[in-house]
mmCIF file of C-alpha atoms in Angstrom:
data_model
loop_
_atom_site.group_PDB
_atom_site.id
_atom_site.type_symbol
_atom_site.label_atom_id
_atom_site.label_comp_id
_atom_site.label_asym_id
_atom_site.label_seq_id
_atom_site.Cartn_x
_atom_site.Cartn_y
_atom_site.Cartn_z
ATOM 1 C CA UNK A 1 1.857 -26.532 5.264
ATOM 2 C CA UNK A 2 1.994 -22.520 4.934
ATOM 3 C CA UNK A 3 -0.044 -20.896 7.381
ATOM 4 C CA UNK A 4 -0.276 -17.802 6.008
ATOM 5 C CA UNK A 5 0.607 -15.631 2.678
ATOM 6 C CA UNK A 6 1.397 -12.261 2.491
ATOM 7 C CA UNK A 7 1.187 -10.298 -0.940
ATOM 8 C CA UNK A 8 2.100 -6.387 -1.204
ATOM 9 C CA UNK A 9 0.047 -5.480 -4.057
ATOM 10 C CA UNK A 10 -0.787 -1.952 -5.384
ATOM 11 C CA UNK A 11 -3.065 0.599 -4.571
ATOM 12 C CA UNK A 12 -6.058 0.933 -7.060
ATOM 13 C CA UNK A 13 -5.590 4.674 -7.287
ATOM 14 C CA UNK A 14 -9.258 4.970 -7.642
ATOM 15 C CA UNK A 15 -8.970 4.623 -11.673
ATOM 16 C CA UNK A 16 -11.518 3.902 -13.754
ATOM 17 C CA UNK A 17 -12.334 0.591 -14.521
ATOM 18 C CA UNK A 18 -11.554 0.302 -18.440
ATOM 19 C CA UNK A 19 -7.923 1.552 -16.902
ATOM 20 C CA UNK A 20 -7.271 -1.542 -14.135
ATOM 21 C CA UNK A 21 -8.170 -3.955 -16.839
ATOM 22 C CA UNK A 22 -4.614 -3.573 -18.249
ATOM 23 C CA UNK A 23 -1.579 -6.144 -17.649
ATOM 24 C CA UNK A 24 -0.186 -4.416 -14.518
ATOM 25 C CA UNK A 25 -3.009 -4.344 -12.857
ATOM 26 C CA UNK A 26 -5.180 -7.649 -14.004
ATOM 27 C CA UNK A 27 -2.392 -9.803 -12.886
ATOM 28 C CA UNK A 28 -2.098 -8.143 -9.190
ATOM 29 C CA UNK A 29 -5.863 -8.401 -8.926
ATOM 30 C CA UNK A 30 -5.574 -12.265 -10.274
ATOM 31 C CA UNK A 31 -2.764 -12.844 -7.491
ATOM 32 C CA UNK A 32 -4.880 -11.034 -4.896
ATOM 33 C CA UNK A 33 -7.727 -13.375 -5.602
ATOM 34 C CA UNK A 34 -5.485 -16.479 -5.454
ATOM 35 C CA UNK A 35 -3.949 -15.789 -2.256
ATOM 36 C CA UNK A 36 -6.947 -15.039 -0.902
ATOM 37 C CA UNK A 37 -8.785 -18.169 -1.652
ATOM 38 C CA UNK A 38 -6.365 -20.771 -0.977
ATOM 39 C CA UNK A 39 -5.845 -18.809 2.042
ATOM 40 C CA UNK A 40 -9.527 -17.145 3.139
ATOM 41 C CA UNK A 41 -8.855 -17.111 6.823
ATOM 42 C CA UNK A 42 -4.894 -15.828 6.716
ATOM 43 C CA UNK A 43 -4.107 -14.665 3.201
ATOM 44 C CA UNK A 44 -3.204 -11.038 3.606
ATOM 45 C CA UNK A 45 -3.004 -8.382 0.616
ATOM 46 C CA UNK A 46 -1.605 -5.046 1.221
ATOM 47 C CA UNK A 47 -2.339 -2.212 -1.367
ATOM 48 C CA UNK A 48 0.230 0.589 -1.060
ATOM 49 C CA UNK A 49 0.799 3.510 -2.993
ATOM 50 C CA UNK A 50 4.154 5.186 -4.038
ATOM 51 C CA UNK A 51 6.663 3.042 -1.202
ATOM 52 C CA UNK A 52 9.604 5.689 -0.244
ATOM 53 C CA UNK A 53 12.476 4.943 1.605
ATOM 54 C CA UNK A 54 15.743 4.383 0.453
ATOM 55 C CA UNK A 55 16.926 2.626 -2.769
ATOM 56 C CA UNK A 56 19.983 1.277 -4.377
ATOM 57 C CA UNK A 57 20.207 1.223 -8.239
ATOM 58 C CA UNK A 58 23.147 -0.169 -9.368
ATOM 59 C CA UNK A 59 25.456 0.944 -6.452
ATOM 60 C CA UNK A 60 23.681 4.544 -6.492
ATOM 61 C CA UNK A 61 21.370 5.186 -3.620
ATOM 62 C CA UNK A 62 18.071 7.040 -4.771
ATOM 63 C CA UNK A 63 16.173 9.089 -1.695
ATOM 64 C CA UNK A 64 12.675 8.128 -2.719
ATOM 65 C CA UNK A 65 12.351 9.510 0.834
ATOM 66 C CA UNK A 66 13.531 13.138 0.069
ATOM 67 C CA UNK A 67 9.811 13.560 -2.111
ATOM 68 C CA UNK A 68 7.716 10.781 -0.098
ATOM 69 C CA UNK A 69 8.106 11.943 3.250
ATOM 70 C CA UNK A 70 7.551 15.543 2.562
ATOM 71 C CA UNK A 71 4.319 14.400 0.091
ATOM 72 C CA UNK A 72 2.698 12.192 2.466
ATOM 73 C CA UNK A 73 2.858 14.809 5.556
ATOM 74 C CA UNK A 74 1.229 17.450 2.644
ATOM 75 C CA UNK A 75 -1.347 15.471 1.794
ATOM 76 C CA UNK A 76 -2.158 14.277 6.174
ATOM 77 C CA UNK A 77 -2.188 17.973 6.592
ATOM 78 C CA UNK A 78 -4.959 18.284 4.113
ATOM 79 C CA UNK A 79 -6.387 15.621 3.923
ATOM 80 C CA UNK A 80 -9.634 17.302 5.153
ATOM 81 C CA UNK A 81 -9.856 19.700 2.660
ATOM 82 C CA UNK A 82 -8.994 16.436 -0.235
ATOM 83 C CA UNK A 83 -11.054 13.882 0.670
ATOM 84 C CA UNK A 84 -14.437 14.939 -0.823
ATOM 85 C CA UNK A 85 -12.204 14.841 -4.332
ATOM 86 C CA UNK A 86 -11.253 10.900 -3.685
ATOM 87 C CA UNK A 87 -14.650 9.968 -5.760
ATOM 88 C CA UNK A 88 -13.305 12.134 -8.908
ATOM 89 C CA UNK A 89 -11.613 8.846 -11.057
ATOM 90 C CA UNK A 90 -7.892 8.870 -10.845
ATOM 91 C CA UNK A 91 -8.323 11.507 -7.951
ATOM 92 C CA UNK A 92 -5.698 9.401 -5.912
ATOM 93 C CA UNK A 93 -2.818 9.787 -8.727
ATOM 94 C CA UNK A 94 -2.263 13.036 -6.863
ATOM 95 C CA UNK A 95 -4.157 12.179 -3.805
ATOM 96 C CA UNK A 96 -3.220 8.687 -2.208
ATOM 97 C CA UNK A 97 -0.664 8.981 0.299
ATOM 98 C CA UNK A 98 2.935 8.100 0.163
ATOM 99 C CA UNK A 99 3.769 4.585 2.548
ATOM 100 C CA UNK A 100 7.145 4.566 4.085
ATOM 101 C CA UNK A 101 8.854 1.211 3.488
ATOM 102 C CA UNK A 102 8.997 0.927 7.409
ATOM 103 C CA UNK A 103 5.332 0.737 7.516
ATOM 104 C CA UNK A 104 5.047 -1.181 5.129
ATOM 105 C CA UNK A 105 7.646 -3.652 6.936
ATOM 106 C CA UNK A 106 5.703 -3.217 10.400
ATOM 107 C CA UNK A 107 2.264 -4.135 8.942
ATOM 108 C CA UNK A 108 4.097 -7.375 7.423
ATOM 109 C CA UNK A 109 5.432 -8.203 10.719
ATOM 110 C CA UNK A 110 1.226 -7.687 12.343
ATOM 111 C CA UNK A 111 0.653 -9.846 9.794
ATOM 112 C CA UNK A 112 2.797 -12.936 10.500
ATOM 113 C CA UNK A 113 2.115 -12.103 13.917
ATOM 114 C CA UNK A 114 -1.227 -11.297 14.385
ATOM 115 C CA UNK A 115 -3.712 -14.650 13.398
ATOM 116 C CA UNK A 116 -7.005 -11.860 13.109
ATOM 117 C CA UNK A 117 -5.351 -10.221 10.547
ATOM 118 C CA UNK A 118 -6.569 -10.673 6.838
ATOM 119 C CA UNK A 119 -7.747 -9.555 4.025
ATOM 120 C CA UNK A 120 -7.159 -6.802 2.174
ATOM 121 C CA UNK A 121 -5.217 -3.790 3.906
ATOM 122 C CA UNK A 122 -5.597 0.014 2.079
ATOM 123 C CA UNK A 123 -2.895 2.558 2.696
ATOM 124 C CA UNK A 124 -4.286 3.765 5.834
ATOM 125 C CA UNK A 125 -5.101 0.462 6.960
ATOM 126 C CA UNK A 126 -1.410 -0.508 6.122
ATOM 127 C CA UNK A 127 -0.233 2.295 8.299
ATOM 128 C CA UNK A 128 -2.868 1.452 11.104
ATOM 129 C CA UNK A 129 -1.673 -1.476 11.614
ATOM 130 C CA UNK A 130 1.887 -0.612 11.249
ATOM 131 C CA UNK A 131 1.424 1.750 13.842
ATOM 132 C CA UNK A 132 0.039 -1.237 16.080
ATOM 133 C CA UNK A 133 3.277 -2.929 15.766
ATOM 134 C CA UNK A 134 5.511 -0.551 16.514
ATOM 135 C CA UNK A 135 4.216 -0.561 20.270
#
């Protein structure tokens, strides 16, 4: 009786493929396939990078947004300049921008929202379609 499932995943970070066979990744790619076939029409995977916002850690709060917000207007700014690098493998370690924890909140909300969106969302797509919510 779910309608729809929404997983936040991870990014890829365009590694090589003797790297995403490890635990970490294998098991997101395992739920990824899951949700998507018991769910083929709604299930909706979203594959950020490095989230920033604000964190708490046992009482402390940790800026995450003090480096990601900086990193991921650095990296828009050239992004022209970058993108012929994105088919080096591992290029998006250093490459693949930041995802502010709003946008990743907004594109959850087009996605409970929104019945023509699913699939698999990349970073831009995540902030696309956070973007489209915000309106």
């Amino acid at each position: 009786g779910i309608p729809k499932f929404i997983l936040i995943s991870v990014h890829d970070y365009n590694l090589p493929s003797f790297l995403l066979t490890s635990g970490y990744f294998t098991g997101k790619r395992k739920a990824e396939s899951e949700v998507l076939s018991k769910y083929p029409s709604s299930g909706v995977v979203l594959r950020p990078g490095f989230i920033y916002g604000k964190r708490k850690v046992d009482g402390y709060e940790i800026p995450l947004d003090i480096v990601g917000q900086p990193l991921e207007k650095l990296l828009s700014s050239v992004e022209n300049f970058t993108k012929p690098l994105s088919a080096l493998p591992g290029s998006d370690l250093v490459l693949a921008s930041p995802v502010n924890v709003d946008d990743v909140a907004y594109a959850v909300i087009n996605a409970v929202i929104d019945d023509s969106f699913f699939g698999v969302f990349t970073i831009e797509q995540i902030k696309e379609a956070a973007a489209s919510a915000r309106v």
